Amino acid sequence: MPKLTITANVNGRKISRETQPFSRLLDFLREDLNLTGAKEGCGAGECGTCSVFVDGTLVKSCLMPAAKAQGTRIETIEGLAKPGSLTVLQKAFHKTGASQCGYCIPGMVMAATSALRENPNADIEEIKERLGGNICRCTGYTKIFEAVEMTKAILAGDSPESVLEEDKVGDSYIGANVRRLDAPSKVSGRLKYAADIKMYDMLQMQVLRSPFAHATIRSIDTHEAEAMDGVACVITADDVPGNDGFGVFVHDQPIMARGKVRHVGEAVAAVAAEDVLTARRALSKIKVEYEALPGLYDPSEAMKPDAPIIHDYAPDNLIKHIPIRKGDIEKGFAEADIILEDDFSTQQVEHAYLEPEAGIAYVDPDDVVVVISPSQNITHHRHMLAEIIAKPINKVRFIMSPVGGGFGGKEDMIYQGMLALGAMKTHRPVQLNFTREESLIASAKRHPARIHYKMGLKLDGRLTAISFDMLSDGGAYGMSSEGVMRKAAILSCGPYKVDNVNIDTRAVYTNNTPSGAFRTFGGMQAQFATESMMDMAAETLGMDPFAIRRINMMTIGATTHTQQTLETASLDRVLAAAETASRWEKGAPTVRGSERRDLCGPDTRQSCTLGARIKTNHNNPRFCAQVA
Amino acid sequence: MLTCDTYHTPHSLAEALELWSKAPEGSRIVAGATDILPWARDGRAGDVHVPELIDVTRISELDGYTVQNGRVRLGAGTVYQDFLTEQTLMRYLPCMPYCSIWFADDQIRAQASLTGNLVNASPAADGTPAVVALNGEIELARLDGEDIVRRLIPVVDFIRGPGQTQLTKDEIATAVVLDTAQGYGGSFQKVGLRRSLVISVACAAGLVKADHDGRLFEDVRLAVGGVGPRPIRLLEVEQSLKGERISHDLIEQVAQAATDTVGSRSRQEYRREVIVNFVRAAIEDALTNQPNVNISFEDAREEHYA
C-alpha cells in the first residue's frame, strides 16, 4: 500500500513523517507523532475531544484526512504554552475547577482558545455557541464558561492576573475554592489515559460482537483469522483457564459469550494483531454459527411462566427482589381520606463518559498478569480476574489509569478479561480501545424502571401509607442490579415520614443491553415517581407543593423505612432554599400559565436560539421594541 | 473505518477531472470529508475500502466567489463558515448566515462545503432549503477531450431523492449559483434533538422583502427540507403573500395552508405541525431580520419578551 509523506509545521517544529493514505489527522498526531493530547471521544465529529488548529482554524481532527494537513501549520494542545508553563486560559481552567475527569479538556481548551482568538469581545452567548461543538459530561459547562470569561477579562485588561492565583483558605476547607492537584496535567493535555499509553511491541485488540439478542452459539471457526499475516492470536471463551464469571454481585457474566449470547453487542471472540486495521479485517474472517432463540425484551414478560429463560441458574429470570415492610399497609390505606394511584416509567440512559473504554494488559517478567484500565472497581476486578484466569491473587495486578468519566459505567469488568487472555496467549502487551459505537452497544445502562405507586393521604396532606412496586429491566447480566434495587428500595418513599409502607423492587433478566450502576444507583427512578406523586397530591388537595412536603418531611429523630433513626436532617433548609431561588408563588400547582410571575425570571433558561454573532451585526430592533 | 489505496490532492480542475474519469469503480470525491468519515463507521456503512479518494479542496479554481448580474457564483470550495465571516456573502445571501449557524459547529463548518452538502443529497441537509429559496443552481463539470464542459441545473431538480442526484459519471460539482437577495430579511428554522451539532429532523429557509413602510410583502421565498425525499419550495404560500398587507392573521392562514405540501413518510403528523410553526416563524423572523425597515403589522399585538 503506498504510503503518504506528510510535511508540516507542528507546534512550531517542522516534521516530515510517513503515514497511511487514509490516516485521519487525529491518527497522524496520536500514532505517528505521539501527540496524545487530542483524544478520540467519538470519531464522528460529535464530541470535540480531538480539536486542533490547522493554519489557525480550529478543526475536528477525527474528521480531517491527514493528507489535508500537507504543508500546513498545526497547533495542538501540547503547543499552546511552552513546556512547563500554562496559558492564561489553561490557568483559568485550573482556577475555576473547569477540569474534572479531564478527557474533554484538551479539546475544550482548544475551542475556548479559538473562541477568544476569533472574537476577544465575544459575549457569553457567543462563547457558548463557539464551544457548541465540544461536549463535557462532568461540569455542566458552568465552570468552563467561568474560565473563558475570566480569561477574556484578563486579556482585555479588565481583570488582574492575580485572580488566577489560588484563593486563601481560611479556617475550613468547606466552602473554600481549592484548586485540583491534577488540573495542570489535564489542561495541558499531558495526562495519559489508557488509550494514550503505548508500550513496546504492543498488539491491538478488536472484538467480534453478537448481532443476535438471544442465540445459541453452534460453532466458532477462527482458523482463517488466525492464519492471517499480522494476527497474533484469536481468543474465545475456550481460552478461559479458570472459573469464568464476573459481576458486581452475582458472577453470571463470562469474559466472552460461552455457549450462547444474551444481548446484541456481547463479545463473542477477540483478535490481537499488529494494528487495528489488521485486527478488524481478521474479525470478518471469524465464522460464528448461531441458532436464534426466542428473545425476551419486556421486563413484565420476564416473570411469566412460559418466558424464555436467559440464565439456567435463574429459571424465573429474577436477578433480585428487595422487599421492605413497615407498619400495616391495609390499616394505612383505611385511614386515608384520599388514595392516589399511578404508573411511572423511565428509560434506558447511557453514561456517555467522554473516554470510551480502553485498556492494556501484559504479563510481567514474574508472570504477573497486569491490567491497566480506567476501572472504577479495581480491587474487585482483581479478585474476580484471579478466579477467572486461575492465578493466585499475587499474580494479578490492576492499575487504574485516569478515568475519563465513569458515572458508574466503568464498574463492570466488560473487557479487562479479554485483554488479560490476549496478553497471556501472546506474552505481548495488548491494547483495546473501544470505539464510541462499541461503548454504546456493550456497556451497561441506567435501569429502565416501571413503578406502580399507591399513596394514601389525609385531607390535611399527611401521608398515611405508600405502596411502591418497581420492576426494573436488568438486561442480559446481573452487573450492579442487586445494589441498584437495594438503593431504589431504601430511597423509594423519599425523605418523608410514612408509618405504613410496602416496598418491592425487582430487577429481571431480559435480552436487552445489561443495566448497571449509574449516578444515584436507582434513586433517580424512585424519586421521579415519589416527587411526581407529591406534586399530584398537592394538586388534588389544593395545597402548596412546598407545604405538603413540609408537613411530611423527616426531621431529626425520625425513623426511616429501614429503621434508621436520623441524627441530622436538612430537608427544611433544602425546601427553603428551593422556594426562594425559584421565586415560588405560593399556592396549589394548578396551571395558571402566563399569570404566573415566577416563570421566565432573569435566571430562567431561555429558549433555544443561535446566532449571537449575526445579531450583533444587525441594528434592527425586535418587534417588542416597537410595541414598548 | 474508511480506508483507501491512494489519496489524490489535485491542484487543478483539469487534473481532478482526469483522475476522476480514470478512477476505479467505488472511488470517491472528497471536499470537507466531514460526511464521508462518520459514514464509514459501525451502525452506518461500517468499514469501507475505496480505491481512490480525490480531494478537490486544493483546486484554486474552486475557491472564492463572484457577484454578477444579480447572481452569486460560489466556488465549490465555499464552506459553511464563510457565510458567517464574509460580510459580502452575508449581505447578498441573507438566509445563509442563519442556515449556517444551525449547521454543525464552527469547527465542522470550517471544513464542510455547501456544494458537498448538496451533492450528498440528504433529505435533511440544512443547505438545501436555503439554496432552493435563493433559486440556486449547481454547476457540474466534466472533461470532453481536452475541454472542460459545464452545465447548470436548478438544485430543486438536481436532487432526485435521498442520496440521488443528476450528477453523471465523470462529473464533478464545481459551483453553486444563487440569486442575490440584498435588502431581504433572511431566516432559518430547524428542529433537531439538541442545539449544537445535530442533523435536522426538518428545516426551513425564508427570505422576505417588505416595502419601505414595512406594510406590504413585496417578495417572499420559502423552502422546506426534511419533510420529503426532495426539497420543497412553497410557491403557493409565496404567491398568496406577495403584495398583501403584512399581518399576523395572514401569516397564520398561509402557515396552516402550507401543511398540504408535506410528503414525508415518517412521523407525518409531527412534521405537519412543525411546518405550520416553521412557515410562521420563517416569515416573522425574516421580517425582523430585514435591514433598515421597521415592520408594521396590521394587527400588531404586544409581544412578551422576558
Short mmCIF file of C-alpha atoms in Angstrom, two decimals, chain A residues 326 490-491 494-498 552-572:
data_model
loop_
_atom_site.label_atom_id
_atom_site.label_comp_id
_atom_site.label_asym_id
_atom_site.label_seq_id
_atom_site.Cartn_x
_atom_site.Cartn_y
_atom_site.Cartn_z
CA LYS A 326 -43.18 -1.28 57.75
CA ILE A 490 -34.23 2.45 50.51
CA LEU A 491 -34.90 5.76 48.76
CA GLY A 494 -38.35 9.87 49.59
CA PRO A 495 -37.44 11.84 52.72
CA TYR A 496 -40.98 11.60 54.05
CA LYS A 497 -42.44 10.15 57.25
CA VAL A 498 -44.81 7.33 56.43
CA ASN A 552 -44.46 15.12 55.72
CA MET A 553 -40.70 15.70 55.84
CA MET A 554 -38.48 13.66 58.10
CA THR A 555 -36.90 15.69 60.87
CA ILE A 556 -34.24 14.89 63.45
CA GLY A 557 -35.31 11.81 65.41
CA ALA A 558 -37.47 10.39 62.63
CA THR A 559 -37.22 6.69 61.82
CA THR A 560 -36.70 5.81 58.17
CA HIS A 561 -38.47 2.99 56.35
CA THR A 562 -35.39 0.88 57.00
CA GLN A 563 -35.47 1.59 60.76
CA GLN A 564 -32.65 4.12 60.89
CA THR A 565 -33.08 6.97 63.38
CA LEU A 566 -31.97 10.24 61.82
CA GLU A 567 -29.48 12.27 63.82
CA THR A 568 -29.41 15.06 61.25
CA ALA A 569 -31.96 16.24 58.72
CA SER A 570 -31.81 19.12 56.28
CA LEU A 571 -34.93 18.93 54.14
CA ASP A 572 -36.40 22.05 55.76
#
